[in-house]
Every structure is written in structure tokens, then in C-alpha cells.
Amino acid sequence: MTPSTDSFASEPTNSVPAISARGLVKTFTGRSGTVEAVRGVDLTVRQGEVFGFLGPNGAGKSTTVRMLTTLTGITGGTATVAGIDVAKDPDGVRHRIGVALQEAGLDMRQTGRELVVLQARLFGLSRADASKRAEELLELVELTDAADRLIKGYSGGMKRRLDLASALVHRPDVLFLDEPTTGLDPASRLVVWDEVRRINAKGTTVFLTTQYLEEADQLCERLAIIDDGKIVTEGTPASLKADLKARRGLESDPTLDDVFLDVTGRQRERRAGEVSEVAS
Amino acid sequence: MKTVLILGERAVREAKRTPDALLPTLLIPIFFLIVNTGQAAKIFPTGSTPFLEGQSYAAFQLPATLLLAASFGTAALYLVEEIENGYFDKLRATPISRGSLAMGRLSAEALKSTLMTIVILLIAFPFGIRIASGPIGVVLLVILTAGWAVGYSGFLQFVALKTRNAAATNSAGLIFFPLLFLTPNFVPRSLLARPMEIAATLNPVTYMMEALRSLILVDLDWVVIGKGFAVVAGFVLITVFVNIKTMAKYD
């Protein structure tokens, strides 16, 4: 793992970290054999920060998120979220987290309002309180006008915002956003960024996975890069860039893109006008 | 229980919004009732066929129609859809019990089956079909059929959870047809050829069918009805249990 220049400065200050993982391992066994998707991840996310979790496709980002959000069993290691052991008390964790996964999984046969109300009721709110909370959240994500339309008619950006709203019904301590802007147009992406900032400003810790380095640079106070199931570097965006500049003796300031390519040992090639990532 | 009802309410709302998925589940069983009755009614005239107990052959066929309608639940296919689009994970990330998650859609299947049974009975009554066991019999008939709907939908939901595949889930639903044809579907068990009689005796669906038929043609024969309820209770318990286990281990 590449050390960051301010690794001590970025150590959590709160006694109970929002997320803590030690030696997290996930293996999948199928007909074609055993695949080790996550191979000993150590993470500490402090309360109130926006933490970015980056990595190439298949690096283990989503599997790590699925373990932390109780959706996938942990093969090895330990993890706590909001101070609660994920393996020992998954229901306790579920009470404290909000989850918006890849592809905005929504029930297309419901209206936006029905979906948020349902989510709130599953978190124990009464019908009246759930309706009130849905109203607040739909207003927050600017979907009040579309609230009574079926979700199948929503645009990609609207679905993402609705997914965000439904993840916030119970005022979670930690919000997991798994690639929240993948597939969105630039304008919709900016709207989601604003929402994330607004949510974080209210004190919610945000754990964000993304493939967009610009997104991580814009939103995250600290980030970790995972590759091949292991964390390869961790720090603030500024510290990671400064570290690369110092290590490589670069004259110009590197971007987070350069950091990513450096630590994952990848290069970018332009083929037929498309930029693609290749292993070096 | 509260979360079961919340999820059940959502599934009912979904069913109301997709009448095109609901209509064939009513029309196909009625089609079978008409066709089977049309083909065999002359062979079994009311006056000279003791096992009809004075009713028409349509009354004898009605249990198969009810069971068929109750076996067309949509819970499993909607579940596969939710697994594929990620909404199922969203529900799994809520702090509700895995039992509620399993039972939510199944409770809606019970309600849908209840309504479907009532509609089929309302269609059948003008054609002279009577429920010999009276109002209590009607209630038992509705409960028994709804129980079967929960059990069978639970079985399909289990297949959906295991395979996460719509085609496999759909194919599993076809298992009902061989089970149906291994029952005393056209004549009482005592009139079946010996190998078929043995197969029907081993087939749990037979006891469901005989319980329903007894309610329609005879009266409150508690032994026969009891066997039907025992089969349904066992079926529901097993399918709900495996659903909860599978949900808990779902990765």
C-alpha cells in the first residue's frame, strides 16, 4: 500500500469510527472454482466525512459495500458500521445505514411517493409520519411535482434522486452510495453531487464508491483505492497527489487520475477515439 | 406481522396496476372448466352418476379450476424482476425480518386467490353449481384454496430465490400440471385404474382436490376436509420455512 503524506492527519478523531473494517475477506465459490473478490481490506471512516472508495471494474468495491451493508456475508475479518458489528448484529446495522446501490434499484410499478412512504414504514414510521417524511424528502431531492407519477416514467437522474431520498427516510448515520452517478448525464451528475453535499452537511457520513475520479476529487475528504481485492492507497485527494508528485519527481501537478493509474498499475490508451483502461 | 401487511399492500397495489397479468389467471382455469365439462358431461349425466351427488359434471370439475387459478400466482416472477433490478437488495437492507420479506408477497397471493375464488364461484352459480356444505363450506373452500395459493406461490418464490432466473421460475410453475393429472381429476379415486389410483393416493394434491370436492358435492365431511387442510398446512409450513432459510442465507 502506498502511504499518503498526511496519513497521520487523516486518522479518525472520533472514538467510534463510522465504519471500521479489519482484514475483510470475501470469497465466492462457484462451479468454476473459488474467487477471492476481497482479500483483506482494512478501512477506517470517521464520522461526518465523505469517504471515497475507488477502483477499477471488478476490483472489489461493490462486494466490500455489500458486506458493510449486510447484503453479503463476510468470509473473513471483522467490520463495524456506526459501532455495530456487521456480522453479529446485521439488523442493528440496517437501522443505522442508508443504502443506494448501483443502478438505482426501484420498484417501477409504484409512484415515487409510494416508494418513499413504503421505505419509511419498513423502518417503523407510522403511516402519517411516513407520509410527512416522504413529503420532506421528495422536496429535498426536488421530486415533489413528479411524486405521484409511476417510477417507470422517471429519467435516470430522477431515479437516482429518488433512490437517495428513499435511503434517507430514517435519518441514517451512514449513507452508502454505490456508483450513484454511473450512467447519468453531466447535468444530472451535478445535481446528485449537490444532494450528497447537502446530506453530508447535515452530519451524515457518506461512503461513496465511484469510477469517476473527478467525482471523488470534488466530493471526498478522504479516499481509498482498491485493486484486485486489496486497498492500494488511502488518504486525502491532495495528499495522494502530493505524494505522487514527490515520488515521481513530477514538475506539473498530477491529477487524481494519475494517482489512480499509478497505484493500480494501469495505463490509458486511446483506441478508435475511445479512452480505455488497460493493465500495464 | 405489520411489515408483512405493508409489503402485502404493495403487492396488491402492483396487481391492481397489472390487470393484464391477472386476467389470464382467471380466464385459463375457466376455459379448462368449460372444455373438460363439455368433453365429459355426456358420459356422466347427473341423474345416473352417483358420484355427482345430484349436481352437474361442472361441479365435479370445479375444484380443479380453483386449484389451477390458485397456482397461477405472480409473486415469484415479480420477485425475480426485483432481484434483477436491485430493488430486492434495497428491501433486504431494511431492518425487517426475513420472514416478513418472504411472507409479504405471499400474503397478497392469499388475498388475490380469495377474490379469484369468489369470482369463479359467482360465475359458476348461474350454471347450477351449488356448494352443498353451505356458507361454512364456502368459507372453508375459500380458505383452503387461498392456502394452496400461498403454498404454491411459496414454492415458486423459493425457486426464484435459488435460481434468480425468470425462465427457470416459469418452468417450475408447470410442475402443477403433472400433479393435477395425477389426481382423481375426471373421476373419483375408486374408479381410476390401479396404477393411477396408487399415483393419486401418493399425490398430496389429491387430498386437496377431494376436500374441495367434498365441500361442493357432499357436506361437511370433516375427515376429508381435515386431510385437505393438513396437506395445505404442511405445504405452507414447508415452503415458508425454506423461503425464510433461503432469504437468510441469500448472498
Coordinates of C-alpha atoms in Angstrom, one line a residue:
Chain A
M1 CA 0.0 0.0 0.0
T2 CA 1.3 3.4 -0.9
P3 CA 1.5 5.6 2.2
S4 CA -0.1 9.1 2.0
T5 CA 1.9 12.1 3.1
D6 CA -0.7 13.0 5.7
S7 CA -1.7 9.6 6.9
F8 CA -1.5 10.6 10.5
A9 CA -3.5 13.8 9.9
S10 CA -6.3 11.7 8.3
E11 CA -6.6 9.3 11.2
P12 CA -10.1 9.4 12.7
T13 CA -10.5 11.7 15.6
N14 CA -13.8 10.3 16.9
S15 CA -13.6 7.4 19.3
V16 CA -16.2 5.4 17.4
P17 CA -15.5 5.4 13.6
A18 CA -18.5 5.5 11.3
I19 CA -17.0 2.4 9.5
S20 CA -14.2 0.2 10.5
A21 CA -13.1 -2.9 8.7
R22 CA -10.2 -5.2 9.6
G23 CA -8.9 -7.9 7.3
L24 CA -12.2 -8.1 5.4
V25 CA -12.3 -11.1 3.1
K26 CA -15.0 -12.3 0.7
T27 CA -14.7 -15.4 -1.4
F28 CA -17.3 -16.8 -3.8
T29 CA -17.4 -20.4 -4.6
G30 CA -19.0 -21.5 -7.9
R31 CA -18.8 -24.2 -10.5
S32 CA -15.7 -22.6 -12.0
G33 CA -13.9 -22.6 -8.6
T34 CA -13.3 -20.1 -5.8
V35 CA -12.9 -16.4 -6.4
E36 CA -11.4 -14.2 -3.8
A37 CA -13.2 -10.9 -4.5
V38 CA -11.9 -9.0 -1.4
R39 CA -8.6 -10.0 0.1
G40 CA -8.1 -8.4 3.4
V41 CA -9.4 -4.8 3.4
D42 CA -8.7 -2.5 6.3
L43 CA -10.7 0.7 6.4
T44 CA -11.5 3.4 8.9
V45 CA -14.1 6.1 8.0
R46 CA -14.6 8.8 10.6
Q47 CA -18.0 10.2 11.5
G48 CA -19.3 13.0 9.3
E49 CA -16.9 12.6 6.4
V50 CA -17.4 11.8 2.7
F51 CA -15.2 8.9 2.1
G52 CA -14.5 7.8 -1.5
F53 CA -13.9 4.2 -2.4
L54 CA -12.4 3.9 -5.9
G55 CA -11.2 1.1 -8.0
P56 CA -11.3 -0.3 -11.5
N57 CA -14.2 -2.6 -12.5
G58 CA -14.1 -5.9 -10.6
A59 CA -11.7 -4.6 -8.0
G60 CA -13.9 -5.4 -5.1
K61 CA -15.7 -2.1 -4.5
S62 CA -19.3 -3.3 -4.7
T63 CA -18.5 -6.5 -2.8
T64 CA -17.0 -4.5 0.0
V65 CA -20.0 -2.3 0.1
R66 CA -22.4 -5.3 0.1
M67 CA -20.5 -6.8 3.1
L68 CA -20.6 -3.5 5.0
T69 CA -24.3 -3.1 4.3
T70 CA -25.2 -6.6 5.4
L71 CA -26.2 -7.7 1.9
T72 CA -23.4 -10.3 1.6
G73 CA -21.9 -12.5 4.2
I74 CA -18.4 -11.8 5.4
T75 CA -16.0 -14.7 4.7
G76 CA -13.2 -13.4 6.9
G77 CA -12.2 -10.4 9.1
T78 CA -14.5 -8.0 11.0
A79 CA -16.4 -4.9 10.3
T80 CA -18.4 -2.4 12.3
V81 CA -20.7 0.3 11.0
A82 CA -21.9 3.0 13.4
G83 CA -20.1 1.0 16.1
I84 CA -22.2 -2.1 15.5
D85 CA -20.7 -5.4 14.4
V86 CA -22.0 -6.2 10.9
A87 CA -21.8 -10.0 11.2
K88 CA -23.2 -10.2 14.8
D89 CA -26.0 -7.6 14.6
P90 CA -27.0 -7.1 10.9
D91 CA -30.4 -5.7 11.9
G92 CA -28.7 -3.2 14.2
V93 CA -26.6 -2.0 11.3
R94 CA -29.6 -1.8 9.0
H95 CA -31.3 0.6 11.4
R96 CA -28.3 3.0 11.2
I97 CA -27.5 2.9 7.5
G98 CA -29.0 4.2 4.2
V99 CA -28.2 2.3 1.0
A100 CA -28.4 3.5 -2.6
L101 CA -26.9 0.8 -4.7
Q102 CA -25.7 0.7 -8.3
E103 CA -28.5 1.0 -11.0
A104 CA -30.9 2.6 -8.5
G105 CA -33.0 -0.5 -7.7
L106 CA -36.5 0.8 -7.5
D107 CA -40.0 -0.7 -7.9
M108 CA -41.1 0.6 -11.2
R109 CA -44.8 -0.1 -10.5
Q110 CA -45.0 2.3 -7.6
T111 CA -45.1 6.1 -7.6
G112 CA -42.2 8.0 -6.2
R113 CA -44.2 8.9 -3.1
E114 CA -45.4 5.3 -2.5
L115 CA -41.9 4.0 -2.7
V116 CA -40.5 6.5 -0.1
V117 CA -43.6 6.0 2.2
L118 CA -43.1 2.2 2.0
Q119 CA -39.4 2.5 2.8
A120 CA -40.2 4.7 5.8
R121 CA -42.9 2.3 7.1
L122 CA -40.4 -0.6 6.8
F123 CA -38.2 1.4 9.1
G124 CA -41.0 1.6 11.6
L125 CA -42.6 5.0 10.9
S126 CA -46.4 5.3 11.3
R127 CA -48.4 5.9 8.1
A128 CA -48.8 9.6 9.0
D129 CA -45.2 10.1 9.9
A130 CA -44.1 8.2 6.8
S131 CA -46.2 10.5 4.6
K132 CA -44.8 13.5 6.3
R133 CA -41.2 12.3 5.9
A134 CA -41.8 11.4 2.3
E135 CA -43.0 14.9 1.6
E136 CA -39.9 16.4 3.2
L137 CA -37.5 14.1 1.3
L138 CA -39.2 14.5 -2.1
E139 CA -38.9 18.2 -1.6
L140 CA -35.2 17.8 -0.7
V141 CA -34.5 15.9 -3.9
E142 CA -36.8 18.2 -6.0
L143 CA -39.2 15.5 -7.0
T144 CA -42.4 16.9 -5.4
D145 CA -44.0 17.5 -8.8
A146 CA -43.3 14.0 -10.0
A147 CA -44.1 12.3 -6.7
D148 CA -47.4 10.8 -7.8
R149 CA -46.2 9.5 -11.2
L150 CA -45.1 5.9 -11.7
I151 CA -41.4 5.5 -11.3
K152 CA -41.1 3.7 -14.7
G153 CA -41.6 7.1 -16.3
Y154 CA -38.8 8.8 -14.4
S155 CA -35.5 9.8 -16.1
G156 CA -32.2 8.2 -14.9
G157 CA -31.4 11.3 -12.8
M158 CA -34.8 11.3 -11.2
K159 CA -34.5 7.7 -10.3
R160 CA -31.1 8.3 -8.7
R161 CA -32.5 11.2 -6.6
L162 CA -35.5 9.1 -5.6
D163 CA -33.2 6.3 -4.6
L164 CA -31.2 8.8 -2.5
A165 CA -34.4 10.0 -0.9
S166 CA -35.6 6.5 0.0
A167 CA -32.2 5.8 1.6
L168 CA -32.7 8.8 3.9
V169 CA -36.1 8.0 5.4
H170 CA -34.8 7.0 8.8
R171 CA -32.1 9.7 9.0
P172 CA -29.2 7.2 8.8
D173 CA -25.9 7.8 10.4
V174 CA -24.0 6.4 7.5
L175 CA -25.1 6.6 3.9
F176 CA -23.6 4.1 1.3
L177 CA -23.7 5.3 -2.2
D178 CA -22.5 2.7 -4.7
E179 CA -21.7 4.5 -8.0
P180 CA -24.5 7.0 -7.6
T181 CA -23.8 8.8 -10.9
T182 CA -22.9 6.0 -13.3
G183 CA -24.8 6.4 -16.5
L184 CA -26.0 9.9 -15.7
D185 CA -25.6 12.9 -18.0
P186 CA -23.2 15.7 -16.7
A187 CA -26.1 17.9 -15.5
S188 CA -27.8 15.1 -13.5
R189 CA -24.4 14.2 -12.1
L190 CA -24.0 17.7 -10.7
V191 CA -27.5 17.5 -9.1
V192 CA -26.6 14.3 -7.4
W193 CA -23.3 15.9 -6.2
D194 CA -25.2 18.8 -4.7
E195 CA -27.5 16.3 -2.9
V196 CA -24.6 14.4 -1.5
R197 CA -23.0 17.7 -0.2
R198 CA -26.4 18.7 1.3
I199 CA -26.8 15.3 3.0
N200 CA -23.3 15.4 4.4
A201 CA -23.7 18.9 5.7
K202 CA -26.5 17.6 7.9
G203 CA -24.0 15.3 9.6
T204 CA -24.4 12.0 7.7
T205 CA -21.3 10.1 6.9
V206 CA -21.2 9.2 3.3
F207 CA -19.3 6.2 1.9
L208 CA -19.2 6.7 -1.8
T209 CA -17.9 4.3 -4.4
T210 CA -17.3 5.7 -7.8
Q211 CA -15.3 5.1 -11.0
Y212 CA -15.3 8.9 -11.7
L213 CA -12.1 10.3 -10.2
E214 CA -13.3 13.9 -10.7
E215 CA -16.3 13.0 -8.6
A216 CA -14.1 11.7 -5.8
D217 CA -11.9 14.8 -6.1
Q218 CA -15.0 17.1 -5.8
L219 CA -16.8 15.3 -3.0
C220 CA -14.5 13.3 -0.9
E221 CA -12.4 14.4 2.1
R222 CA -10.5 11.1 2.1
L223 CA -10.5 8.2 -0.2
A224 CA -9.1 4.7 -0.7
I225 CA -8.3 2.9 -3.9
I226 CA -8.9 -0.8 -4.1
D227 CA -7.4 -3.0 -6.7
D228 CA -7.6 -6.8 -7.1
G229 CA -9.4 -7.0 -3.7
K230 CA -6.8 -5.0 -1.7
I231 CA -6.5 -1.4 -0.7
V232 CA -3.5 0.0 -2.6
T233 CA -3.6 3.6 -1.2
E234 CA -5.5 5.8 1.1
G235 CA -5.5 9.5 2.0
T236 CA -6.9 12.9 1.1
P237 CA -7.0 13.7 -2.6
A238 CA -4.5 16.4 -2.1
S239 CA -2.1 14.2 -0.1
L240 CA -2.3 11.4 -2.7
K241 CA -1.4 13.9 -5.5
A242 CA 1.4 15.4 -3.5
D243 CA 2.8 12.0 -2.7
L244 CA 2.8 11.0 -6.3
K245 CA 4.4 14.3 -7.3
A246 CA 7.2 13.8 -4.8
R247 CA 7.8 10.1 -5.5
R248 CA 7.9 10.5 -9.3
G249 CA 9.6 14.0 -9.2
L250 CA 7.0 15.4 -11.4
E251 CA 7.2 19.0 -12.5
S252 CA 3.5 19.6 -13.0
D253 CA 0.7 18.8 -10.5
P254 CA -0.7 15.3 -11.1
T255 CA -4.4 14.7 -11.2
L256 CA -6.3 12.0 -9.2
D257 CA -6.5 10.2 -12.5
D258 CA -2.7 10.0 -12.5
V259 CA -2.7 8.7 -8.9
F260 CA -5.3 6.0 -9.8
L261 CA -3.3 4.9 -12.8
D262 CA -0.1 4.9 -10.8
V263 CA -1.3 2.8 -7.9
T264 CA -3.4 0.3 -9.9
G265 CA -0.5 -0.2 -12.4
R266 CA -2.9 0.7 -15.3
Q267 CA -2.4 2.8 -18.4
R268 CA -5.0 4.5 -20.5
E269 CA -4.9 4.0 -24.2
R270 CA -6.9 5.7 -26.9
R271 CA -8.4 3.2 -29.3
A272 CA -10.6 4.3 -32.2
G273 CA -11.4 7.5 -30.3
E274 CA -12.3 5.8 -27.1
V275 CA -10.2 6.0 -24.0
S276 CA -9.8 2.6 -22.4
E277 CA -8.0 1.4 -19.3
V278 CA -5.5 -1.5 -19.7
A279 CA -3.4 -3.3 -17.3
S280 CA 0.3 -2.4 -17.8
Chain B
M1 CA -46.9 -9.0 11.1
K2 CA -47.1 -5.3 10.4
T3 CA -44.3 -5.4 7.9
V4 CA -46.0 -8.4 6.2
L5 CA -49.1 -6.3 5.7
I6 CA -47.1 -3.3 4.5
L7 CA -45.4 -5.4 1.8
G8 CA -48.6 -7.3 1.1
E9 CA -50.4 -4.0 0.5
R10 CA -47.7 -3.0 -2.0
A11 CA -48.1 -6.3 -3.9
V12 CA -51.9 -5.8 -4.1
R13 CA -51.3 -2.3 -5.4
E14 CA -49.0 -3.8 -8.0
A15 CA -51.6 -6.5 -9.0
K16 CA -54.2 -3.8 -9.5
R17 CA -51.9 -1.9 -11.8
T18 CA -51.2 -5.0 -13.9
P19 CA -54.6 -6.4 -14.8
D20 CA -53.1 -7.9 -17.9
A21 CA -51.1 -10.3 -15.7
L22 CA -54.2 -11.1 -13.6
L23 CA -56.8 -11.7 -16.3
P24 CA -55.3 -14.9 -17.8
T25 CA -55.1 -16.5 -14.4
L26 CA -58.9 -16.2 -14.2
L27 CA -59.7 -17.0 -17.8
I28 CA -57.5 -20.0 -18.3
P29 CA -58.9 -22.0 -15.4
I30 CA -62.5 -21.2 -16.6
F31 CA -61.5 -22.3 -20.1
F32 CA -60.4 -25.6 -18.7
L33 CA -63.7 -25.9 -16.7
I34 CA -65.7 -25.3 -19.8
V35 CA -63.7 -27.6 -22.1
N36 CA -63.4 -30.5 -19.5
T37 CA -67.1 -30.3 -18.8
G38 CA -68.0 -30.1 -22.4
Q39 CA -65.9 -33.2 -23.2
A40 CA -67.1 -35.4 -20.4
A41 CA -70.5 -34.1 -19.2
K42 CA -72.5 -36.5 -21.6
I43 CA -70.5 -39.5 -20.3
F44 CA -71.5 -38.6 -16.7
P45 CA -75.1 -37.5 -16.7
T46 CA -76.4 -36.0 -13.5
G47 CA -79.2 -38.5 -12.9
S48 CA -77.3 -41.7 -13.5
T49 CA -73.9 -40.8 -12.0
P50 CA -73.9 -41.4 -8.2
F51 CA -70.5 -39.6 -7.6
L52 CA -72.0 -36.3 -8.8
E53 CA -74.4 -36.3 -5.8
G54 CA -77.2 -34.8 -7.9
Q55 CA -75.1 -31.9 -9.4
S56 CA -73.7 -31.4 -12.9
Y57 CA -70.2 -32.6 -14.0
A58 CA -69.1 -29.0 -13.9
A59 CA -69.5 -29.1 -10.1
F60 CA -67.2 -32.1 -10.1
Q61 CA -64.6 -30.2 -12.2
L62 CA -64.8 -27.0 -10.2
P63 CA -62.0 -28.0 -7.7
A64 CA -59.5 -28.4 -10.5
T65 CA -60.5 -25.0 -11.8
L66 CA -60.0 -23.4 -8.3
L67 CA -56.6 -25.1 -7.8
L68 CA -55.4 -24.1 -11.2
A69 CA -56.4 -20.5 -10.6
A70 CA -54.6 -20.6 -7.2
S71 CA -51.5 -22.0 -8.9
F72 CA -51.0 -19.0 -11.2
G73 CA -49.5 -16.6 -8.6
T74 CA -47.3 -13.9 -9.8
A75 CA -45.2 -13.4 -6.7
A76 CA -42.2 -15.4 -7.8
L77 CA -41.9 -13.7 -11.2
Y78 CA -42.1 -10.2 -9.7
L79 CA -39.5 -11.3 -7.2
V80 CA -37.1 -12.3 -10.0
E81 CA -37.7 -8.9 -11.6
E82 CA -36.8 -7.2 -8.3
I83 CA -33.7 -9.3 -7.8
E84 CA -32.6 -8.4 -11.3
N85 CA -33.3 -4.7 -11.0
G86 CA -31.8 -4.4 -7.5
Y87 CA -34.9 -3.4 -5.5
F88 CA -34.8 -6.7 -3.6
D89 CA -31.4 -5.7 -2.2
K90 CA -33.0 -2.4 -1.1
L91 CA -35.6 -4.3 0.8
R92 CA -33.0 -6.6 2.3
A93 CA -31.1 -3.6 3.6
T94 CA -34.1 -2.7 5.7
P95 CA -34.3 -4.0 9.3
I96 CA -37.4 -6.1 8.7
S97 CA -37.3 -9.9 9.4
R98 CA -36.5 -12.2 6.6
G99 CA -39.9 -13.9 7.4
S100 CA -41.7 -10.7 6.6
L101 CA -39.8 -10.4 3.4
A102 CA -40.8 -13.9 2.5
M103 CA -44.4 -13.5 3.5
G104 CA -45.1 -10.0 2.1
R105 CA -46.0 -11.1 -1.4
L106 CA -47.4 -14.4 -0.3
S107 CA -50.0 -12.6 1.8
A108 CA -51.1 -10.8 -1.3
E109 CA -51.4 -14.1 -3.1
A110 CA -53.8 -15.2 -0.4
L111 CA -55.9 -12.2 -0.9
K112 CA -55.8 -12.5 -4.7
S113 CA -56.8 -16.1 -4.5
T114 CA -59.7 -15.3 -2.2
L115 CA -61.0 -12.8 -4.7
M116 CA -60.4 -15.1 -7.6
T117 CA -62.2 -18.0 -5.9
I118 CA -65.2 -15.7 -5.1
V119 CA -65.3 -14.6 -8.8
I120 CA -65.1 -18.2 -10.1
L121 CA -67.9 -19.2 -7.7
L122 CA -70.1 -16.2 -8.8
I123 CA -69.5 -17.3 -12.4
A124 CA -70.3 -21.0 -11.5
F125 CA -73.6 -20.4 -9.5
P126 CA -75.7 -19.3 -12.5
F127 CA -74.8 -22.6 -14.2
G128 CA -76.4 -24.5 -11.4
I129 CA -73.4 -25.3 -9.3
R130 CA -74.2 -25.3 -5.6
I131 CA -71.9 -25.6 -2.5
A132 CA -73.6 -28.5 -0.7
S133 CA -71.8 -27.6 2.6
G134 CA -73.5 -24.2 2.7
P135 CA -72.0 -20.9 3.8
I136 CA -69.5 -22.5 6.2
G137 CA -68.4 -24.7 3.3
V138 CA -67.9 -21.6 1.1
V139 CA -65.7 -20.1 3.7
L140 CA -63.7 -23.3 4.1
L141 CA -63.4 -23.6 0.3
V142 CA -62.0 -20.1 0.1
I143 CA -59.5 -20.6 2.9
L144 CA -58.4 -23.9 1.5
T145 CA -57.8 -22.5 -1.9
A146 CA -56.1 -19.4 -0.6
G147 CA -53.8 -21.7 1.5
W148 CA -52.9 -23.6 -1.6
A149 CA -52.1 -20.3 -3.4
V150 CA -49.7 -19.4 -0.6
G151 CA -48.0 -22.8 -0.6
Y152 CA -47.6 -23.0 -4.4
S153 CA -46.5 -19.3 -4.7
G154 CA -44.1 -20.0 -1.8
F155 CA -42.7 -23.0 -3.8
L156 CA -42.2 -20.8 -6.9
Q157 CA -40.8 -18.0 -4.8
F158 CA -38.2 -20.5 -3.4
V159 CA -37.3 -21.4 -6.9
A160 CA -37.0 -17.7 -7.8
L161 CA -34.6 -17.1 -4.8
K162 CA -32.5 -20.1 -5.7
T163 CA -32.2 -19.6 -9.4
R164 CA -32.8 -15.8 -9.7
N165 CA -34.0 -16.6 -13.2
A166 CA -37.4 -15.9 -14.7
A167 CA -37.3 -18.8 -17.2
A168 CA -36.4 -21.3 -14.5
T169 CA -39.1 -20.0 -12.2
N170 CA -41.7 -20.1 -15.0
S171 CA -40.8 -23.6 -15.9
A172 CA -41.1 -24.7 -12.3
G173 CA -44.7 -23.5 -12.3
L174 CA -45.5 -26.1 -14.9
I175 CA -45.0 -28.9 -12.3
F176 CA -48.6 -28.3 -11.3
F177 CA -49.9 -29.9 -14.5
P178 CA -48.5 -33.4 -14.0
L179 CA -49.6 -33.1 -10.3
L180 CA -53.1 -32.2 -11.4
F181 CA -53.3 -35.0 -13.9
L182 CA -52.2 -37.5 -11.2
T183 CA -55.3 -36.7 -9.1
P184 CA -58.8 -38.1 -9.5
N185 CA -59.4 -35.1 -11.8
F186 CA -62.0 -36.7 -14.1
V187 CA -63.5 -39.4 -11.9
P188 CA -63.3 -40.4 -8.2
R189 CA -60.2 -42.2 -7.0
S190 CA -62.1 -45.5 -6.7
L191 CA -62.8 -45.5 -10.4
L192 CA -59.2 -45.0 -11.5
A193 CA -57.1 -47.8 -13.0
R194 CA -54.9 -49.3 -10.2
P195 CA -51.6 -47.7 -11.2
M196 CA -53.3 -44.3 -11.4
E197 CA -55.1 -44.9 -8.1
I198 CA -51.7 -45.6 -6.4
A199 CA -50.2 -42.4 -8.0
A200 CA -53.2 -40.3 -7.0
T201 CA -53.0 -41.7 -3.4
L202 CA -49.4 -40.7 -3.2
N203 CA -50.1 -37.3 -4.6
P204 CA -50.9 -34.7 -1.9
V205 CA -52.9 -32.6 -4.4
T206 CA -55.4 -35.4 -4.4
Y207 CA -56.4 -34.7 -0.8
M208 CA -56.8 -31.0 -1.6
M209 CA -59.0 -31.8 -4.5
E210 CA -61.1 -34.3 -2.6
A211 CA -61.6 -31.8 0.3
L212 CA -62.8 -29.2 -2.1
R213 CA -65.0 -31.6 -4.0
S214 CA -66.5 -32.8 -0.7
L215 CA -67.4 -29.3 0.2
I216 CA -69.0 -28.7 -3.2
L217 CA -70.8 -32.0 -3.6
V218 CA -71.4 -33.6 -0.2
D219 CA -71.5 -31.7 3.0
L220 CA -69.1 -31.1 5.9
D221 CA -67.2 -34.4 5.8
W222 CA -64.6 -33.4 8.4
V223 CA -62.3 -36.4 7.7
V224 CA -61.9 -35.5 4.1
I225 CA -61.8 -31.8 4.8
G226 CA -59.2 -32.4 7.6
K227 CA -56.9 -34.2 5.2
G228 CA -57.1 -31.3 2.7
F229 CA -56.3 -28.8 5.5
A230 CA -53.4 -31.0 6.7
V231 CA -51.9 -31.0 3.2
V232 CA -52.2 -27.3 2.8
A233 CA -50.9 -26.5 6.3
G234 CA -47.9 -28.8 5.7
F235 CA -47.3 -27.4 2.3
V236 CA -47.4 -23.8 3.5
L237 CA -45.2 -24.5 6.5
I238 CA -42.5 -26.2 4.4
T239 CA -42.5 -23.6 1.7
V240 CA -42.4 -20.6 4.1
F241 CA -39.7 -22.3 6.1
V242 CA -37.5 -22.9 3.1
N243 CA -38.2 -19.3 1.9
I244 CA -37.1 -17.8 5.2
K245 CA -34.0 -20.0 5.3
T246 CA -33.1 -19.1 1.7
M247 CA -33.6 -15.4 2.4
A248 CA -31.4 -15.6 5.5
K249 CA -28.6 -17.2 3.5
Y250 CA -29.1 -15.1 0.4
D251 CA -25.8 -13.6 -0.7

